[in-house]
GROMACS .gro file of C-alpha atoms in nm:
model
   54
    1MET     CA    1  -0.865  -0.012  -0.366
    2THR     CA    2  -0.525  -0.169  -0.503
    3TYR     CA    3  -0.213   0.041  -0.508
    4THR     CA    4   0.132  -0.051  -0.625
    5THR     CA    5   0.430   0.174  -0.539
    6PRO     CA    6   0.811   0.153  -0.490
    7ALA     CA    7   0.876  -0.009  -0.156
    8THR     CA    8   1.014   0.215   0.131
    9LEU     CA    9   1.119   0.139   0.481
   10ASP     CA   10   0.782   0.283   0.601
   11LEU     CA   11   0.575   0.029   0.373
   12VAL     CA   12   0.803  -0.240   0.449
   13SER     CA   13   0.705  -0.216   0.820
   14LEU     CA   14   0.355  -0.251   0.753
   15THR     CA   15   0.133  -0.578   0.785
   16ALA     CA   16  -0.217  -0.700   0.709
   17GLU     CA   17  -0.485  -0.543   0.917
   18CYS     CA   18  -0.289  -0.205   0.971
   19LYS     CA   19  -0.460   0.114   0.917
   20VAL     CA   20  -0.364   0.354   0.658
   21THR     CA   21  -0.490   0.707   0.525
   22THR     CA   22  -0.464   0.803   0.142
   23LYS     CA   23  -0.442   1.159   0.023
   24GLY     CA   24  -0.420   1.280  -0.332
   25PHE     CA   25  -0.600   1.010  -0.509
   26GLY     CA   26  -0.962   1.184  -0.551
   27SER     CA   27  -1.257   1.246  -0.311
   28GLU     CA   28  -1.372   0.892  -0.295
   29GLU     CA   29  -1.038   0.724  -0.250
   30ASP     CA   30  -0.900   0.986   0.006
   31ARG     CA   31  -0.983   0.809   0.324
   32ASP     CA   32  -0.892   0.558   0.596
   33TRP     CA   33  -0.828   0.216   0.482
   34THR     CA   34  -0.735  -0.122   0.631
   35ILE     CA   35  -0.476  -0.337   0.463
   36ASN     CA   36  -0.622  -0.659   0.338
   37THR     CA   37  -0.295  -0.787   0.163
   38LEU     CA   38   0.047  -0.650   0.135
   39THR     CA   39   0.276  -0.818  -0.117
   40LEU     CA   40   0.642  -0.720  -0.146
   41THR     CA   41   0.821  -0.782  -0.477
   42LEU     CA   42   1.178  -0.766  -0.584
   43ALA     CA   43   1.214  -0.771  -0.952
   44GLU     CA   44   1.472  -0.626  -1.215
   45ASN     CA   45   1.318  -0.285  -1.206
   46GLY     CA   46   1.338  -0.265  -0.810
   47PHE     CA   47   1.138  -0.342  -0.496
   48SER     CA   48   0.769  -0.281  -0.492
   49ALA     CA   49   0.500  -0.304  -0.251
   50ARG     CA   50   0.132  -0.372  -0.353
   51LEU     CA   51  -0.142  -0.299  -0.108
   52SER     CA   52  -0.498  -0.419  -0.138
   53LEU     CA   53  -0.691  -0.200   0.060
   54GLU     CA   54  -1.056  -0.219   0.221
   0.00000   0.00000   0.00000
């Protein structure tokens, strides 16, 4: 699963291989995940985080 969201201090402190739990996405997506990649982007529309989860 890949998820892009506005970056927060909590997200900025994460690294690849960290464990995260998703909620509110649906029965198949709500579970424990491992971050495969975390990409932080600063663009005109703000600071965002893109998480690739497996």
